[in-house]
XYZ file of C-alpha atoms in Angstrom:
649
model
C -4.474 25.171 -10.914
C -2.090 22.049 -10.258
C 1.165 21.867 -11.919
C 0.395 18.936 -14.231
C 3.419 16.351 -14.037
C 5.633 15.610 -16.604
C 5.179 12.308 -18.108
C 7.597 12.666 -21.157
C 11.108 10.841 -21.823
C 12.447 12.448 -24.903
C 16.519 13.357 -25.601
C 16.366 16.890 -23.817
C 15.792 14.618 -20.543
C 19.470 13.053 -21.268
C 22.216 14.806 -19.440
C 25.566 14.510 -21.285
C 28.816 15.134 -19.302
C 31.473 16.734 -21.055
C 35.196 16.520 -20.998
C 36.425 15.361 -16.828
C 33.079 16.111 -15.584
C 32.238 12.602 -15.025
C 34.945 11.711 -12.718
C 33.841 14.963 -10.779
C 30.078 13.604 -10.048
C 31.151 10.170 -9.650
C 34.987 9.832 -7.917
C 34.032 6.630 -6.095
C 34.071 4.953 -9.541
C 37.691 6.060 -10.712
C 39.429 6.033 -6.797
C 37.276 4.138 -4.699
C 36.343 6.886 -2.615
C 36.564 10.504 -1.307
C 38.303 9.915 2.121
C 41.749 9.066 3.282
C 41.830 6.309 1.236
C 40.547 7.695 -2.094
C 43.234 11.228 -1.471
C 46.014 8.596 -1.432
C 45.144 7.079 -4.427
C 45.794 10.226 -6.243
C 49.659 9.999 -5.186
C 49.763 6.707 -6.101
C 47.613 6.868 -9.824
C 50.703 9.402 -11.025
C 53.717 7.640 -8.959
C 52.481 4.487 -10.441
C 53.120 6.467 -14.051
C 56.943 7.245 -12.401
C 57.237 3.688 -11.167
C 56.039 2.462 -14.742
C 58.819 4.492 -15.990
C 61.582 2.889 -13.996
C 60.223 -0.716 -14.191
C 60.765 -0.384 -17.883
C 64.528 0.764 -18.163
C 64.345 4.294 -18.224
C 65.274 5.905 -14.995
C 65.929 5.290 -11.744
C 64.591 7.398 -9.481
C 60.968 9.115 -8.244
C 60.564 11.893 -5.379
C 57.490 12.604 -3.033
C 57.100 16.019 -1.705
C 54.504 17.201 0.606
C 54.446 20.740 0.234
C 52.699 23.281 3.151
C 49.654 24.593 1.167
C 48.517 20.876 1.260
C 49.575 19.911 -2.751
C 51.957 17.106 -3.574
C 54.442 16.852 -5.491
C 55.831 13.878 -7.424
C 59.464 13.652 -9.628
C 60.962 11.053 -11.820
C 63.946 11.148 -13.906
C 62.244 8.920 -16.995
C 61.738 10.257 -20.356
C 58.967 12.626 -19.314
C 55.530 12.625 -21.067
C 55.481 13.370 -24.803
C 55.695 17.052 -25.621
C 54.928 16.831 -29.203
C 51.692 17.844 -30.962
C 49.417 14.836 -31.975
C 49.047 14.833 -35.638
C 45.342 14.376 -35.262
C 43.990 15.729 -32.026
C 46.505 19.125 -32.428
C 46.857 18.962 -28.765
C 50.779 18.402 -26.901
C 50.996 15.133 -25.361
C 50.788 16.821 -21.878
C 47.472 18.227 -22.681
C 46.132 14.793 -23.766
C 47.461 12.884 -20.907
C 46.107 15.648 -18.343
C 42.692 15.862 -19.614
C 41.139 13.525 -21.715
C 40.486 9.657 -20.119
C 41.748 6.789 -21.991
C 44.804 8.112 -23.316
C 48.278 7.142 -22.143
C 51.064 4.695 -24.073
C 50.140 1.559 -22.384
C 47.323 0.387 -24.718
C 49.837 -1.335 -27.329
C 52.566 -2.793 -25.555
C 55.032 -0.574 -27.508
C 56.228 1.348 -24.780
C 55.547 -0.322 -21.527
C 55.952 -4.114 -21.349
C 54.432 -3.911 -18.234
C 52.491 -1.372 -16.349
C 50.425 -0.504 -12.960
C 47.936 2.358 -14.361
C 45.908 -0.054 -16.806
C 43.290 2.110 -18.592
C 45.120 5.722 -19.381
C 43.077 7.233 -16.731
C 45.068 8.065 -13.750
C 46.330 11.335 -14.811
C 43.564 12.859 -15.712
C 41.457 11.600 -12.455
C 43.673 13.322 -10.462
C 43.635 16.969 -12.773
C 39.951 16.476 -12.185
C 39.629 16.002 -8.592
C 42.372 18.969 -7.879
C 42.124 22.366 -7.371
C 44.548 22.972 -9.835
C 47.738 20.768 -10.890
C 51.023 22.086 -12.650
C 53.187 19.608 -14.288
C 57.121 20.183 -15.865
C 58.691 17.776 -18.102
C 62.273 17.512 -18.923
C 62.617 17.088 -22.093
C 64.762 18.203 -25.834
C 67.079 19.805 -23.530
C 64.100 21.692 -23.029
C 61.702 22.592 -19.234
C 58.068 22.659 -20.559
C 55.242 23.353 -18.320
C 51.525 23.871 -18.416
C 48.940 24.318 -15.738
C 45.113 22.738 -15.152
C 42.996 24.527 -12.931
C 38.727 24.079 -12.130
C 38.080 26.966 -14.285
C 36.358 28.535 -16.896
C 36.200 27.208 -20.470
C 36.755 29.018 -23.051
C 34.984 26.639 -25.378
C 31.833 25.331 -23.367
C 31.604 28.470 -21.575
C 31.191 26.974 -18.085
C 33.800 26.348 -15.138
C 35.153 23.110 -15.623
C 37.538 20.748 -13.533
C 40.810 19.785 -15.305
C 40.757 23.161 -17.522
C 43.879 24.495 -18.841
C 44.787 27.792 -18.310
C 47.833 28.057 -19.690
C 49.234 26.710 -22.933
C 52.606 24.040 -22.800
C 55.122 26.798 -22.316
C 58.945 26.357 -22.791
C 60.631 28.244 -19.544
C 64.349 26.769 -19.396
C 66.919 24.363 -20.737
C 67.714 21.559 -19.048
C 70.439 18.488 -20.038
C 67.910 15.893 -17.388
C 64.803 14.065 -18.337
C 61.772 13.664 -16.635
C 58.214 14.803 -15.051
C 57.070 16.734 -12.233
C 53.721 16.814 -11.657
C 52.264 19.128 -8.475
C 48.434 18.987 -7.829
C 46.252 20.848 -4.695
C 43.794 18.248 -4.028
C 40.069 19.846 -3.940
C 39.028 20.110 -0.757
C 34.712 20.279 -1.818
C 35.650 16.696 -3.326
C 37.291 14.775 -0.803
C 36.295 14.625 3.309
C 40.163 15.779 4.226
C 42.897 16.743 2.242
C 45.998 16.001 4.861
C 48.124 13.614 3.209
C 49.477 10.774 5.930
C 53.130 10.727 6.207
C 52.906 6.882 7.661
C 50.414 5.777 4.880
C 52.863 6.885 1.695
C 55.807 5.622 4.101
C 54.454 2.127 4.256
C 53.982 2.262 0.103
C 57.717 3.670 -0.763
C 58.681 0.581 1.641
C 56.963 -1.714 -0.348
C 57.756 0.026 -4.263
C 61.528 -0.268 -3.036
C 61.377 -3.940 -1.895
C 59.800 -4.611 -4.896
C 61.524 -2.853 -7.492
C 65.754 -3.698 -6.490
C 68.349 -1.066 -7.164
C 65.291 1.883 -7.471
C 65.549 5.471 -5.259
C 62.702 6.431 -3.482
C 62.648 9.348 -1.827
C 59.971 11.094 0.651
C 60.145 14.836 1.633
C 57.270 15.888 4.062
C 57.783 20.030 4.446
C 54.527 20.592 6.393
C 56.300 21.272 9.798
C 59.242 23.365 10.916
C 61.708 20.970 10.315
C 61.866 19.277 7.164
C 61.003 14.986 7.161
C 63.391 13.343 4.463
C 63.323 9.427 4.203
C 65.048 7.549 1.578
C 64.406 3.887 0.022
C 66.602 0.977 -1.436
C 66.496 -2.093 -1.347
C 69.867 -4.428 -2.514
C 68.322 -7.842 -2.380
C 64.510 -7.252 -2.919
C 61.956 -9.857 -2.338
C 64.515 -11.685 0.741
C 64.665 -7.833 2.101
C 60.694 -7.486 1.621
C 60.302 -11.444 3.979
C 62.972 -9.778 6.691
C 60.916 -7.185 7.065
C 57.216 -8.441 7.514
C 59.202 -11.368 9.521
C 60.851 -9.028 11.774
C 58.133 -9.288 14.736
C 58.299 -13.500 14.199
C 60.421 -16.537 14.189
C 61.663 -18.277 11.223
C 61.668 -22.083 11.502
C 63.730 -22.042 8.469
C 66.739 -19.508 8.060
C 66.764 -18.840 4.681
C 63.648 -18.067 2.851
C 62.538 -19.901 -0.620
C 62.491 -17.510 -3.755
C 62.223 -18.332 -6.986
C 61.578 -16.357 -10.303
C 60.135 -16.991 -14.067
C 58.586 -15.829 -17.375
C 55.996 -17.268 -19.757
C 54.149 -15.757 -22.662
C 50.631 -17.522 -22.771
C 48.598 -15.793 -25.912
C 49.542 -12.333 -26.170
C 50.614 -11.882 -22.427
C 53.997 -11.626 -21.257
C 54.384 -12.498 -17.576
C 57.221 -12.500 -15.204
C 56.379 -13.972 -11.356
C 58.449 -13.761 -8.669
C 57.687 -15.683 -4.968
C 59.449 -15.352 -1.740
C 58.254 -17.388 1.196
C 59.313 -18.222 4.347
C 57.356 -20.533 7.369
C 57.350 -19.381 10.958
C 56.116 -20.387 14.197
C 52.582 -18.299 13.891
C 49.726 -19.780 13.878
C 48.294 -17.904 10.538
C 49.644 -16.919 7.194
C 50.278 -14.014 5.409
C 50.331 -13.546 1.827
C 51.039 -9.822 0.662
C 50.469 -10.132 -3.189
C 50.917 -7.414 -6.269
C 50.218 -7.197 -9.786
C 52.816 -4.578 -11.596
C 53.794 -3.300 -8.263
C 50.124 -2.836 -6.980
C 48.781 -4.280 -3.937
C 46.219 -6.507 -4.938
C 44.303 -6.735 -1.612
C 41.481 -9.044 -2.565
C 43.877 -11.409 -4.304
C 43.250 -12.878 -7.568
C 44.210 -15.352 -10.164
C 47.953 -15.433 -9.714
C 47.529 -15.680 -5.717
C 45.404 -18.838 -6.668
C 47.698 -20.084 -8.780
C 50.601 -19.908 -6.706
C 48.618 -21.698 -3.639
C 47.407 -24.661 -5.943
C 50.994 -25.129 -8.071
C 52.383 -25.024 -4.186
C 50.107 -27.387 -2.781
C 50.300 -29.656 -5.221
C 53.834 -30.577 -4.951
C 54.163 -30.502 -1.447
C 51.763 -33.338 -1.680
C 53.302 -35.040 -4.110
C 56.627 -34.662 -2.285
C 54.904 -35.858 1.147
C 54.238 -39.660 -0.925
C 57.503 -39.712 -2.181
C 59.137 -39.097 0.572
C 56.958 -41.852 2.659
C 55.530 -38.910 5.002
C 51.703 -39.716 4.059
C 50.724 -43.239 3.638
C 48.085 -44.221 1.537
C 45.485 -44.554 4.483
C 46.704 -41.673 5.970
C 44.372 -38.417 5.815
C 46.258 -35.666 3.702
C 46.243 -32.115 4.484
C 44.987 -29.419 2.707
C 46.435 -26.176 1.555
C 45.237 -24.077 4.495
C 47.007 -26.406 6.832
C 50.286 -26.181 4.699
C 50.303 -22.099 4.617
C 49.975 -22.966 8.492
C 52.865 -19.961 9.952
C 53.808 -19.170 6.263
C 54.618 -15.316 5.504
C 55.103 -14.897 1.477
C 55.068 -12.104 -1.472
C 53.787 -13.198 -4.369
C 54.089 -10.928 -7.145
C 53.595 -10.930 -11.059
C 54.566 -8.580 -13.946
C 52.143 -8.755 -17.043
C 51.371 -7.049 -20.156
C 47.515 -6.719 -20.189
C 45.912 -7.009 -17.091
C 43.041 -7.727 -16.205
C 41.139 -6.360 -12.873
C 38.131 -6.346 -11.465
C 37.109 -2.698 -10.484
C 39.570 0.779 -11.654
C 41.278 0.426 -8.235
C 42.456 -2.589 -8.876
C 42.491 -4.727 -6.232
C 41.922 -8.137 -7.937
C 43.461 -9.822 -10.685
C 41.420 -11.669 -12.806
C 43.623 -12.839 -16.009
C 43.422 -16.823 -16.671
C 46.846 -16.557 -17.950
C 48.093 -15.503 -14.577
C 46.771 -18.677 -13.058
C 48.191 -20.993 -15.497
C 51.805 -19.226 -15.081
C 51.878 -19.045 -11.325
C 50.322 -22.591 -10.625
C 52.648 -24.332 -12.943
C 56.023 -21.964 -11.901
C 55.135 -22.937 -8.384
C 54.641 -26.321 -8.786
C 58.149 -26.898 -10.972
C 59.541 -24.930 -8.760
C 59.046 -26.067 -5.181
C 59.488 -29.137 -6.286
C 62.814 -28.531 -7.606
C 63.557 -26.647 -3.585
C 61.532 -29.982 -2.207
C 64.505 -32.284 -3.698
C 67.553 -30.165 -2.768
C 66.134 -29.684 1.103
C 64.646 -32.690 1.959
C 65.063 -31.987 5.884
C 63.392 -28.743 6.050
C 60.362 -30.007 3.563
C 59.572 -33.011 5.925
C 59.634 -30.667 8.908
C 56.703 -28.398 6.778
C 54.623 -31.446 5.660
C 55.198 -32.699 8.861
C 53.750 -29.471 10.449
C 51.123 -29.249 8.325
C 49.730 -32.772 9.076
C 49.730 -31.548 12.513
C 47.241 -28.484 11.563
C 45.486 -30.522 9.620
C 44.679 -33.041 12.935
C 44.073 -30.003 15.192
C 41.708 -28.112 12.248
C 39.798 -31.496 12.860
C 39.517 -30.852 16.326
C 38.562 -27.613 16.239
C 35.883 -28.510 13.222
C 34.472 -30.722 15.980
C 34.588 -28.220 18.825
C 32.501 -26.164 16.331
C 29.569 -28.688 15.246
C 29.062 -29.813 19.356
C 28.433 -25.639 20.059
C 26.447 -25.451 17.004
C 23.949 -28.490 18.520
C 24.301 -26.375 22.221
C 22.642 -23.738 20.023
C 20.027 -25.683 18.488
C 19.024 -27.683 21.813
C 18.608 -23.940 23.652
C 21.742 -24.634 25.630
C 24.295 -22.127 23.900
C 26.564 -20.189 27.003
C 24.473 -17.186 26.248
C 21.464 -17.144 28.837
C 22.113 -14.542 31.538
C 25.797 -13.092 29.385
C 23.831 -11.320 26.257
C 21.195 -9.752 26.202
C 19.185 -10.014 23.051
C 17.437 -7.695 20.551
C 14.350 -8.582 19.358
C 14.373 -7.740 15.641
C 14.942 -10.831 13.778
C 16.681 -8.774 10.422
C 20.511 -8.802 10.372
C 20.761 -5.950 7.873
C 19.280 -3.877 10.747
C 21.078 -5.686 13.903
C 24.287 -4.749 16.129
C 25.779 -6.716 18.167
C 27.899 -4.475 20.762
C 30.848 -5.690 22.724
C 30.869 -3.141 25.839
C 34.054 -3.130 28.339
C 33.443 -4.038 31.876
C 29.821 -4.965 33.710
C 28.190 -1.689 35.306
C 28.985 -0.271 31.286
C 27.365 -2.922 30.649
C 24.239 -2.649 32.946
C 24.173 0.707 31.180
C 24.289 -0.323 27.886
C 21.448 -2.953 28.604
C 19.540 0.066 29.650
C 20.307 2.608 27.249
C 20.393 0.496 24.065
C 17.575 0.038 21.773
C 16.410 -3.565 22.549
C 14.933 -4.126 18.980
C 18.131 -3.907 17.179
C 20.871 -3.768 19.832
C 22.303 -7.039 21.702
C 24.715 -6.232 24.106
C 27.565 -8.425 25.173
C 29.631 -6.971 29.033
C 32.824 -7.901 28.782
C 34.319 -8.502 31.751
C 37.768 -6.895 31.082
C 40.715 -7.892 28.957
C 40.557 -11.478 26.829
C 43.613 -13.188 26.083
C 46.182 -11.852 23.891
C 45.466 -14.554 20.734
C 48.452 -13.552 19.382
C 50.479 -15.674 21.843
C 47.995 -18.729 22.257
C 47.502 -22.134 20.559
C 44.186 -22.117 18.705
C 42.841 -24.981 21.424
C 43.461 -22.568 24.347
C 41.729 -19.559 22.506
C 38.697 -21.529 21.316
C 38.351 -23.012 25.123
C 37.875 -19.561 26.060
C 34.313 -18.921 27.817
C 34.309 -15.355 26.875
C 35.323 -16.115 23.355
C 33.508 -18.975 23.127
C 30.124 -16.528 23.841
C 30.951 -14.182 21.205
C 31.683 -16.523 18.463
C 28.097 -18.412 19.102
C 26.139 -15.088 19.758
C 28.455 -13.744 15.987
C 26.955 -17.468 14.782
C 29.940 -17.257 11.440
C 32.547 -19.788 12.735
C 36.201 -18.937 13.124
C 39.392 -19.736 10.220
C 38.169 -22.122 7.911
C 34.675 -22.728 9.009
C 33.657 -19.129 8.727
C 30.350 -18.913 7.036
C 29.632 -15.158 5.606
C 25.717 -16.568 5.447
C 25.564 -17.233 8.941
C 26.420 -14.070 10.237
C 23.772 -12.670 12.725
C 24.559 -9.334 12.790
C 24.970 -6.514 10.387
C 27.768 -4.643 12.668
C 29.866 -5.392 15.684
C 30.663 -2.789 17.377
C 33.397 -2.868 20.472
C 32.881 -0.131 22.667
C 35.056 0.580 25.540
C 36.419 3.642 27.611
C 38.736 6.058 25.774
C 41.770 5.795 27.652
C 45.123 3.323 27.688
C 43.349 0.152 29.065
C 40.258 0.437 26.927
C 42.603 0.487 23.864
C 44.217 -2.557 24.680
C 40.806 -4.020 25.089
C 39.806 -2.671 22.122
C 43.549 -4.014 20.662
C 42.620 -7.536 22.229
C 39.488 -7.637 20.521
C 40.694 -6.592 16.736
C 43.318 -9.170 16.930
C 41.377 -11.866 17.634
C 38.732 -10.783 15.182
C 41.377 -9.857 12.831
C 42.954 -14.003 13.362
C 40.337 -16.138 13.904
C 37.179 -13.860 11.994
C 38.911 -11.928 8.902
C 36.335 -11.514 6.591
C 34.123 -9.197 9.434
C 36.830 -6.682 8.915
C 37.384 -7.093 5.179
C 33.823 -7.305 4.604
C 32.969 -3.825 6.737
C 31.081 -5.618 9.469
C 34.042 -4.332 12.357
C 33.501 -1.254 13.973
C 34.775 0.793 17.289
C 32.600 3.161 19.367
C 33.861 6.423 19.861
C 32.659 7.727 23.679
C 33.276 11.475 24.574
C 35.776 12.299 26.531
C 33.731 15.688 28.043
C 30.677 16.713 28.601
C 30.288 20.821 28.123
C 27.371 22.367 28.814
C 25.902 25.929 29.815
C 22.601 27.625 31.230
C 21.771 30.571 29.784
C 18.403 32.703 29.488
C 16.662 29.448 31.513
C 18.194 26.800 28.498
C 20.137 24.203 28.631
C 22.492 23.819 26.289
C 24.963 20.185 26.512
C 27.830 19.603 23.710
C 30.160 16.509 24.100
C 33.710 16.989 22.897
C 35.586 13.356 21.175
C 39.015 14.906 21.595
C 40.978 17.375 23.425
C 40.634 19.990 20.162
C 37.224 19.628 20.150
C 36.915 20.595 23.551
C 38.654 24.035 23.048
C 36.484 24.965 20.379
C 33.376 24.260 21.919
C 34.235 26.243 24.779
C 34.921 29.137 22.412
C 31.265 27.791 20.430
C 29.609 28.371 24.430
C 31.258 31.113 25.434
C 32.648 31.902 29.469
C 30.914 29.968 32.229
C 30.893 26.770 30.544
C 31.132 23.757 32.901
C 33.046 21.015 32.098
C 32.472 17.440 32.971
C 35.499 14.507 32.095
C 34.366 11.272 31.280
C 36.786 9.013 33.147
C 34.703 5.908 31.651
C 31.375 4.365 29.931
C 30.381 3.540 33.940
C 30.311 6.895 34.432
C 27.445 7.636 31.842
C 23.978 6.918 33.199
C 21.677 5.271 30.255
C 20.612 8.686 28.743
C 24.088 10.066 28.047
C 25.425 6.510 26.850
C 22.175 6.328 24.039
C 22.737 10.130 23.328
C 26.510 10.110 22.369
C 27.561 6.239 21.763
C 24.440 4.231 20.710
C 22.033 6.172 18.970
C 22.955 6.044 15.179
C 21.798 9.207 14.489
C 23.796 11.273 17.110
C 27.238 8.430 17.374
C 30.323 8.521 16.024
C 31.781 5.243 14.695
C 35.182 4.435 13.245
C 34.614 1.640 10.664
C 37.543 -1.021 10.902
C 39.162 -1.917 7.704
C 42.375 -3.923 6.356
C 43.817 -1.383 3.442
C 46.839 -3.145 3.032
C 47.378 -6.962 4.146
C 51.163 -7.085 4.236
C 50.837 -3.574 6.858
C 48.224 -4.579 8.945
C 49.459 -8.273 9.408
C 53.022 -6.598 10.367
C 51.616 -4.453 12.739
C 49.077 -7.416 14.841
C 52.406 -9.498 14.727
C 55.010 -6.396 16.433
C 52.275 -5.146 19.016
C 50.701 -8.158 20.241
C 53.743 -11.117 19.189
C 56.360 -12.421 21.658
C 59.671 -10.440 20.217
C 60.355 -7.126 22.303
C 62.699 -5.607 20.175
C 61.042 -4.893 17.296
C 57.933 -3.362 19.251
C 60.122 -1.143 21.463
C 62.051 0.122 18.347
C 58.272 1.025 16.750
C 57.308 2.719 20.219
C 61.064 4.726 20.482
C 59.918 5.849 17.168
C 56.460 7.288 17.091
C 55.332 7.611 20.711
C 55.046 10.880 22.479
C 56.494 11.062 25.994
């Protein structure tokens, strides 16, 4: 007899999740995701707790330690989370903070004017997602401690995440304040649990530029020798504009800062700007909200670009730069070269998403366009000379943006009239749905012959590329877009490049750059991400970027009349798929993609179900726009310092 199906909805179909469990089923909601990125964001949700601390008066100093088993460990010297019993929950402060969401001291502006973690949550995200986490406050003259572990409880009678296994014990005296909070990240939650050195590096950097006269300190004791780096920053903000400038040249020698506070409604805000104009061809605006990278921008980012427009225009009348007649330029032309920090302090933010990478208060607009506007115009009439050189400048982009509008609209009519450059260069897939299509950039033209072969012709186009393009980093924005090869990508791509990119017109789903895994094909693949990364940002920040990953071996074996074939990606993979084979394994090195014949080339680099591909994404503005600037700019020093430092001869 057939099971009949059940056709009921009643309550006992409703799943209720008790206590952490929710952040356990769903992480991506809390820290954006499970892999590198996500793992980070645990350091940062309780260092932003430390940082809170110290931004407020109390302290001065936080400590990173990576220990060997894989935990972390982070220290401040604030007045360490409340110990005391809550009158009505009969639970320590500790407890509450460690395992309940939505509870911290940041809800009524009491204790925290300002603060990074927003809704109480951060704490007890990262007791969840842990193995187990062990935390020590200073405190009464007292050391308190209590430890969290994904274990049974007691009182639902199930293993739990965030479960505390111990009570808040006293187990010293100390005359110091402060927290320390250790936690073993779980490794069934998150794809890998090695912390980056580099990646919490680049954010100590930043906390110290940002917050003067703080210690920062990073300990990494994963390897023989112990890794200690320390952080301080004197003059903040002007430190924070020599840095990111260091790969560039200044056309101005000292950089514009200015500061203020407003109270709009019940938010308090505090902005601070620093900006400085080079001789790039782009700009760079690294922007933060309470000392958190806001990556997507927001309201305050928009404010300070209209309040800054607005008097430079202004300023360009009065000072008889743009007559009447004249056509004005618009902000994008102004920001022409500019490198700045924006960054505001507010009670009460508002973001869009828990990892907060856009600001979306009102208020923050308001206070940054108006601050902006006073205030450059205030710098505008006390440095005439420079001013007129920037508006002068910025007429100048605006002319060539004209140009290049132009240059845009005659390929677009190439492409409608059947003459784009692409007849005989590309060759085509047939599928007509984006959401499905890749276009794949493949390095030199007998790759490419296989590629044409190998691919899957209804959703693969395949541009050869005939070596290395131009470094764009070095070239006027005329020379690049006169380049053929260029030129063929950005009509087969269909978006437009700077301004005139168009999201809607985007042909293709993913570009892919494929090219052989050794020095030259990463500076081909280098080439290619800093153009893209210049002239086409939103393909990155929108996820449409992506680099094939070709094997670098081929091992295979014959045994009992089988074949069996296993390509290795790396030099570790290829000792322990010898072990996987066993002796009399062959061994076949790749040199290049012309080596592969079609089959091979479909099997390990085109065929989505068997390929590997490394997705190409911008995590942090203010880094990656450093790091395009000291490989590919003009200034040696810089770059030779970076290679000194983390190159293996």
């Amino acid at each position: 007899m057939k099971e009949e199906k059940k056709f009921t909805y009643d309550v006992t179909d409703l799943t209720s999740l008790e206590k952490l469990e929710p952040v356990r089923v769903r992480p991506g909601m809390y820290i954006g995701s499970t892999g590198i990125k996500g793992l980070h964001h645990c350091i940062w949700e309780i260092l932003d707790n430390s940082i809170d601390e110290i931004s407020n008066g109390y302290g001065d100093k936080a400590i990173v330690i990576l220990n060997n088993d894989k935990s972390v460990t982070i220290i401040d010297n604030g007045r360490g989370i409340p110990t005391g019993i809550h009158p009505t929950k009969k639970k320590s402060g500790v407890e509450m903070v460690f395992t309940e969401l939505h509870t911290g001291g940041k809800f009524d502006n009491k204790n925290y004017k300002t603060s990074g973690g927003l809704h109480g949550v951060g704490a007890a995200v990262v007791n969840a997602l842990s193995k187990w986490l062990e935390v020590c406050v200073n405190q009464n003259q007292k050391v308190y401690r209590q430890r969290f572990e994904y274990a049974l409880d007691k009182e639902l009678n199930k293993v739990m995440p965030g479960t505390p296994v111990t009570s808040l014990e006293i187990i010293g005296t100390s005359k110091e304040t402060g927290t320390k909070v250790t936690f073993l990240p779980d490794k069934d939650v998150f794809s890998s649990t090695d912390f980056k050195f580099e990646v919490i590096d680049e954010r100590l950097q930043e906390l110290a530029f940002q917050n003067k006269g703080i210690h920062l300190e990073l300990i990494d004791k994963r390897k023989n020798e112990e890794v200690r780096k320390e952080y301080f920053s004197e003059r903040g903000l002007l430190d924070f504009i020599d840095y990111l400038n260091e790969s560039k040249t200044p056309i101005h020698e000292t950089p514009i800062s200015f500061e203020g506070e407003r109270t709009l409604g019940d938010v308090n805000m505090y902005g601070e700007v620093c900006i400085q104009f080079t001789d790039s061809t782009t700009e760079n605006i690294a922007s933060y909200v309470n000392n958190i990278p806001t990556t997507e921008a927001g309201t305050h980012e928009a404010g300070f670009k209209t309040g800054m427009t607005r008097a430079f225009k202004e300023w360009g009348k009065k000072l008889n730069i743009i007559k009447e007649k004249d056509k004005e330029f618009e902000g994008d032309d102004l920001r022409e070269g500019m490198t700045a920090i924006v960054r505001i302090k507010l009670t009460n933010p508002v973001f869009e998403g828990q990892t907060k990478t856009k600001l979306g208060n009102n208020e923050a607009y308001t206070m940054m366009n108006d601050l902006s506007y006073s205030k450059f115009c205030e710098w505008i009439e006390d440095n005439k000379q420079v001013a007129t050189m920037i508006i002068n400048n910025a007429l100048d982009a605006a002319s060539r943006r004209e140009k290049i509008k132009k240059i845009n609209e005659a390929e677009k009519k190439k492409i409608g009239k059947g003459t784009a450059p692409l007849a005989g260069k590309v060759a085509v897939c047939t599928l007509k749905n984006k959401d499905f299509m890749e276009f794949i950039v493949v390095e030199g033209d007998s790759a490419g012959g296989s590629a044409k072969q190998a691919r899957d012709r209804r959703f693969q186009t395949i541009m050869p590329s005939k070596g290395k393009i131009m470094n764009t980093e070095k070239q006027k924005i005329e020379n690049v877009l006169a380049s053929e090869e260029l030129r063929i990508f950005n009509t087969a791509i269909g978006t437009g490049t700077l301004d005139n990119y168009k999201e809607e017109d985007l042909k293709y789903n993913k570009i892919i750059i494929m090219s052989d895994a050794d020095v030259d094909g990463f500076h081909i693949r280098t080439l290619w991400m800093t153009y893209i990364y210049r002239y086409m940002r939103p393909l990155i920040a929108n996820g449409h970027l992506y680099l094939a990953q070709p094997p670098l071996y081929k091992v295979y074996k014959s045994s009992k009349g089988m074949d069996k074939v296993v390509y290795a990606y790396s030099d570790e993979e290829l000792e322990s798929t010898k072990k996987e084979l066993g002796k009399g394994a062959l061994i076949q090195r790749f040199k290049g993609l012309g080596e592969m014949n079609p089959d091979q080339l479909w099997e390990t680099t085109l065929n989505p179900e068997t390929r590997t591909l490394i997705q190409v994404t911008i995590d942090d503005a203010a880094k990656a726009e450093k790091m395009v600037s000291l490989l590919m700019g003009d200034i040696v020093e810089p770059r030779k310092n970076y290679m000194y430092k983390y190159a293996e001869f």
